Tab-separated table of C-alpha atoms in Angstrom:
chain	number	residue	atom	x	y	z
A	146	GLY	CA	3.804	-15.389	-10.247
A	147	GLY	CA	6.948	-14.762	-8.304
A	148	LYS	CA	7.070	-14.635	-4.518
A	149	PHE	CA	7.628	-10.869	-4.674
A	150	SER	CA	4.991	-9.271	-6.842
A	151	HIS	CA	2.224	-6.673	-6.715
A	152	PRO	CA	-1.453	-7.329	-7.499
A	153	ILE	CA	-2.175	-3.840	-8.917
A	154	ASP	CA	-0.647	-2.623	-12.181
A	155	ARG	CA	0.365	0.951	-13.107
A	156	ASN	CA	-3.192	1.620	-14.372
A	157	GLY	CA	-4.674	0.786	-10.967
A	158	ASN	CA	-6.172	-2.548	-12.007
A	159	TYR	CA	-5.957	-5.896	-10.217
A	160	VAL	CA	-3.963	-8.326	-12.380
A	161	ASN	CA	-3.343	-12.026	-12.053
A	162	PRO	CA	-0.618	-13.066	-12.710
A	163	PRO	CA	0.649	-10.058	-10.797
A	164	VAL	CA	3.157	-7.372	-11.717
A	165	GLY	CA	6.599	-8.876	-11.174
A	166	SER	CA	5.654	-12.366	-12.336
A	167	VAL	CA	7.523	-13.953	-15.228
A	168	ALA	CA	4.258	-14.060	-17.198
A	169	ARG	CA	3.942	-10.248	-17.130
A	170	GLY	CA	7.429	-9.517	-18.420
A	171	ALA	CA	7.618	-6.247	-16.454
A	172	GLY	CA	10.555	-7.401	-14.383
A	173	PHE	CA	10.605	-8.513	-10.796
A	174	VAL	CA	9.437	-6.203	-8.051
A	175	LEU	CA	12.474	-4.957	-6.145
A	176	GLY	CA	10.655	-3.122	-3.388
A	177	LYS	CA	7.519	-1.345	-2.248
A	178	THR	CA	7.042	1.694	-0.037
A	179	PHE	CA	3.807	2.855	1.565
A	180	TRP	CA	3.473	6.492	2.680
A	181	LEU	CA	0.669	8.521	4.225
A	182	HIS	CA	0.422	12.124	3.094
A	183	PHE	CA	-1.428	14.337	5.551
A	184	LYS	CA	-2.681	17.381	3.707
A	185	PRO	CA	-3.081	20.622	5.644
A	186	THR	CA	-6.603	21.471	6.777
A	187	MET	CA	-6.184	25.040	5.455
A	188	PRO	CA	-5.229	25.437	1.765
A	189	LEU	CA	-1.766	26.899	1.189
A	190	SER	CA	-0.471	28.790	-1.833
A	191	LEU	CA	2.631	26.911	-2.960
A	192	PRO	CA	4.337	26.522	-6.329
A	193	MET	CA	2.917	23.679	-8.419
A	194	HIS	CA	5.973	21.428	-7.943
A	195	TRP	CA	5.815	21.641	-4.141
A	196	SER	CA	3.477	19.591	-2.029
A	197	SER	CA	2.320	20.836	1.323
A	198	GLY	CA	1.628	18.659	4.330
A	199	LYS	CA	3.450	15.898	6.157
A	200	TYR	CA	4.582	12.472	4.936
A	201	GLU	CA	4.808	9.424	7.194
A	202	LEU	CA	6.492	6.166	6.158
A	203	LEU	CA	4.171	3.232	6.886
A	204	ALA	CA	5.994	0.315	5.288
A	205	ASN	CA	9.110	-0.444	3.282
A	206	VAL	CA	9.159	-3.922	1.749
A	207	VAL	CA	12.650	-4.997	0.663
A	208	ASP	CA	12.766	-8.734	1.418
A	209	PRO	CA	9.331	-10.403	1.497
A	210	GLN	CA	10.889	-13.547	2.963
A	211	GLU	CA	11.541	-11.752	6.272
A	212	ALA	CA	9.448	-13.182	9.117
A	213	MET	CA	7.953	-9.726	9.747
A	214	TRP	CA	5.875	-10.013	6.519
A	215	GLN	CA	4.244	-13.292	7.542
A	216	GLY	CA	1.570	-14.595	9.888
A	217	ALA	CA	-0.030	-12.060	12.253
A	218	ASN	CA	2.943	-9.690	12.184
A	219	GLY	CA	1.038	-6.923	10.376
A	220	LYS	CA	-0.439	-5.986	13.732
A	221	VAL	CA	2.959	-5.148	15.261
A	222	THR	CA	5.582	-2.560	14.350
A	223	ALA	CA	8.751	-4.225	13.060
A	224	GLY	CA	11.970	-3.411	11.253
A	225	ILE	CA	14.036	-0.235	11.001
A	226	LYS	CA	12.361	3.000	9.863
A	227	ASN	CA	13.971	5.386	7.348
A	228	VAL	CA	17.027	3.244	6.621
A	229	LYS	CA	17.532	2.567	2.920
A	230	GLY	CA	17.482	-1.117	2.102
A	231	LYS	CA	15.850	-2.170	5.395
A	232	ASP	CA	12.369	-3.602	5.869
A	233	TYR	CA	9.943	-1.640	8.036
A	234	MET	CA	6.244	-1.914	8.906
A	235	LEU	CA	4.244	0.315	11.224
A	236	ALA	CA	1.497	-1.666	12.964
A	237	LEU	CA	-1.899	-1.349	11.249
A	238	ALA	CA	-3.481	0.040	14.421
A	239	GLU	CA	-0.892	2.835	14.286
A	240	TRP	CA	-1.815	3.580	10.657
A	241	ARG	CA	-5.392	4.015	11.870
A	242	ASN	CA	-4.317	6.189	14.838
A	243	LEU	CA	-2.269	8.495	12.586
A	244	ILE	CA	-5.191	8.915	10.199
A	245	ASN	CA	-7.725	9.487	12.986
A	246	ARG	CA	-5.558	12.136	14.693
A	247	HIS	CA	-5.335	14.213	11.526
A	248	ASP	CA	-8.132	16.718	10.864
A	249	GLY	CA	-7.709	16.800	7.067
A	250	PRO	CA	-7.637	14.147	4.372
A	251	SER	CA	-4.996	11.409	4.375
A	252	THR	CA	-3.636	10.005	1.131
A	253	LEU	CA	-1.937	6.604	0.863
A	254	ILE	CA	0.915	6.562	-1.663
A	255	VAL	CA	2.358	3.210	-2.754
A	256	LYS	CA	5.536	3.107	-4.854
A	257	ILE	CA	6.400	-0.087	-6.720
A	258	LYS	CA	10.074	-0.472	-7.728
A	259	LEU	CA	10.713	-2.777	-10.678
A	260	ALA	CA	13.889	-4.519	-11.849
A	261	ARG	CA	13.059	-3.724	-15.488
A	262	GLY	CA	10.843	-0.959	-16.728
A	263	ASP	CA	9.799	2.193	-14.956
A	264	ASP	CA	8.756	2.260	-11.312
A	265	TYR	CA	5.205	3.414	-10.660
A	266	THR	CA	3.099	4.979	-7.953
A	267	LEU	CA	-0.510	4.390	-6.878
A	268	VAL	CA	-2.317	7.135	-4.941
A	269	TYR	CA	-5.361	6.376	-2.735
A	270	ASP	CA	-7.277	9.533	-1.734
A	271	ASN	CA	-8.929	9.904	1.684
A	272	PHE	CA	-7.529	6.530	2.781
A	273	LYS	CA	-8.907	5.097	6.042
A	274	ILE	CA	-8.455	1.968	8.127
A	275	HIS	CA	-11.508	0.850	10.077
A	276	SER	CA	-11.738	-0.856	13.473
A	277	ASP	CA	-12.050	-4.274	11.763
A	278	PHE	CA	-8.821	-3.465	9.826
A	279	GLY	CA	-10.825	-3.089	6.635
A	280	TYR	CA	-9.939	-0.110	4.451
A	281	SER	CA	-11.645	2.521	2.334
A	282	HIS	CA	-10.582	5.273	-0.024
A	283	ASP	CA	-12.229	7.806	-2.334
A	284	GLY	CA	-10.648	7.115	-5.694
A	285	GLY	CA	-7.137	8.388	-6.305
A	286	SER	CA	-4.718	8.487	-9.200
A	287	CYS	CA	-2.110	6.539	-11.143
A	288	PRO	CA	0.577	9.126	-12.030
A	289	GLN	CA	2.526	6.787	-14.354
A	290	GLY	CA	-0.590	5.143	-15.821
A	291	PHE	CA	-4.257	5.946	-16.284
A	292	CYS	CA	-7.063	5.240	-13.818
A	293	ALA	CA	-9.972	7.680	-14.154
A	294	LYS	CA	-11.687	6.401	-10.991
A	295	GLY	CA	-8.551	5.683	-8.960
A	296	PRO	CA	-6.579	2.493	-8.295
A	297	GLN	CA	-7.722	-0.710	-6.665
A	298	MET	CA	-5.940	-2.192	-3.637
A	299	GLN	CA	-7.323	-5.703	-4.201
A	300	HIS	CA	-9.517	-7.419	-6.849
A	301	ASP	CA	-12.827	-6.574	-5.157
A	302	ASP	CA	-11.952	-2.939	-4.373
A	303	PRO	CA	-14.777	-0.689	-5.667
A	304	ARG	CA	-12.266	2.205	-6.061
A	305	SER	CA	-14.434	4.373	-3.834
A	306	GLY	CA	-15.868	3.584	-0.399
A	307	LYS	CA	-15.189	0.644	1.895
A	308	ALA	CA	-13.799	-2.417	0.178
A	309	PRO	CA	-15.283	-5.830	1.005
A	310	SER	CA	-11.721	-7.216	1.255
A	311	LYS	CA	-10.856	-8.550	4.682
A	312	TRP	CA	-7.588	-8.383	6.591
A	313	PHE	CA	-5.948	-11.805	6.759
A	314	ASP	CA	-3.143	-12.497	9.229
A	315	ARG	CA	-1.684	-15.291	7.128
A	316	ALA	CA	-2.429	-17.271	3.998
A	317	CYS	CA	-6.100	-17.721	3.193
A	318	CYS	CA	-7.824	-20.191	0.880
A	319	CYS	CA	-5.517	-20.243	-2.115
A	320	SER	CA	-2.143	-18.946	-0.988
A	321	SER	CA	0.717	-20.749	0.670
A	322	ASN	CA	3.164	-17.873	1.296
A	323	ASN	CA	1.754	-17.066	4.772
A	324	GLY	CA	1.843	-13.358	3.896
A	325	TYR	CA	-0.641	-10.888	5.337
A	326	GLY	CA	-2.686	-8.064	3.885
A	327	TRP	CA	-6.108	-7.283	2.440
A	328	VAL	CA	-7.604	-10.005	0.308
A	329	GLY	CA	-11.051	-10.873	-0.956
A	330	GLY	CA	-11.422	-14.616	-0.504
A	331	GLY	CA	-7.729	-15.423	-0.870
A	332	GLY	CA	-5.175	-14.468	-3.443
A	333	LEU	CA	-2.549	-11.774	-3.747
A	334	ARG	CA	-1.727	-9.162	-1.113
A	335	PRO	CA	-0.409	-5.600	-1.443
A	336	PHE	CA	2.591	-6.217	0.859
A	337	TRP	CA	3.885	-9.253	-1.036
C-alpha cells in the first residue's frame, strides 16, 4: 500500500491492501476529514435535505508525512483548524470531552478524498472515546456504499459496541510509518 491510504473501503469493510494503494486501483487518498455531529436532544422538524445540530472538525489529514501525525502526537492538538489545505488534529482527550459534554448522540463522520474515483463518507453512530482511548460506536452508515450494520474503523471492529482495538502512539508490531491511531495488533490506522 501507499503511505497515504485508508483501511476501510466505501462499504465499511477493512481491506488490506488499503484504499489508496496501487493494488486497489481506486487512486491515491488525497485527504481525510473527521467531523463530530452533535444531534439536538429534542427532535426538530426540518426539511429532509437539512441536518440539525452542530458539527465540529476533529481532524483534517492533508500531508501524512507531517510530524503531527506520528509518534504520540495524537494526544495533543496540532495544526491549523478550518483552513483549507492545512493539517489539523484536535487532541483525543478533547474529542472525548466534546462527546461527554453533549447530552444527545454524537456521530463521527469521516470523509475520504480520492485522486481517482468518487470520494466517500463513513458514518459512525453514537461514537464514543473511552478513558483508555478505546472507541465504540453503534453501527452507522456508508452513504456512497452499502453497510447494513455500519462501517468498521479497524479490522477487529465489531461494528457495534466497544472495539478491542487499542490506541497506539506510534508504529506497533508490523508497521514502520510511526503513525498513530486505533489498531488491533498492528497494521493500518484510520489517520494514515
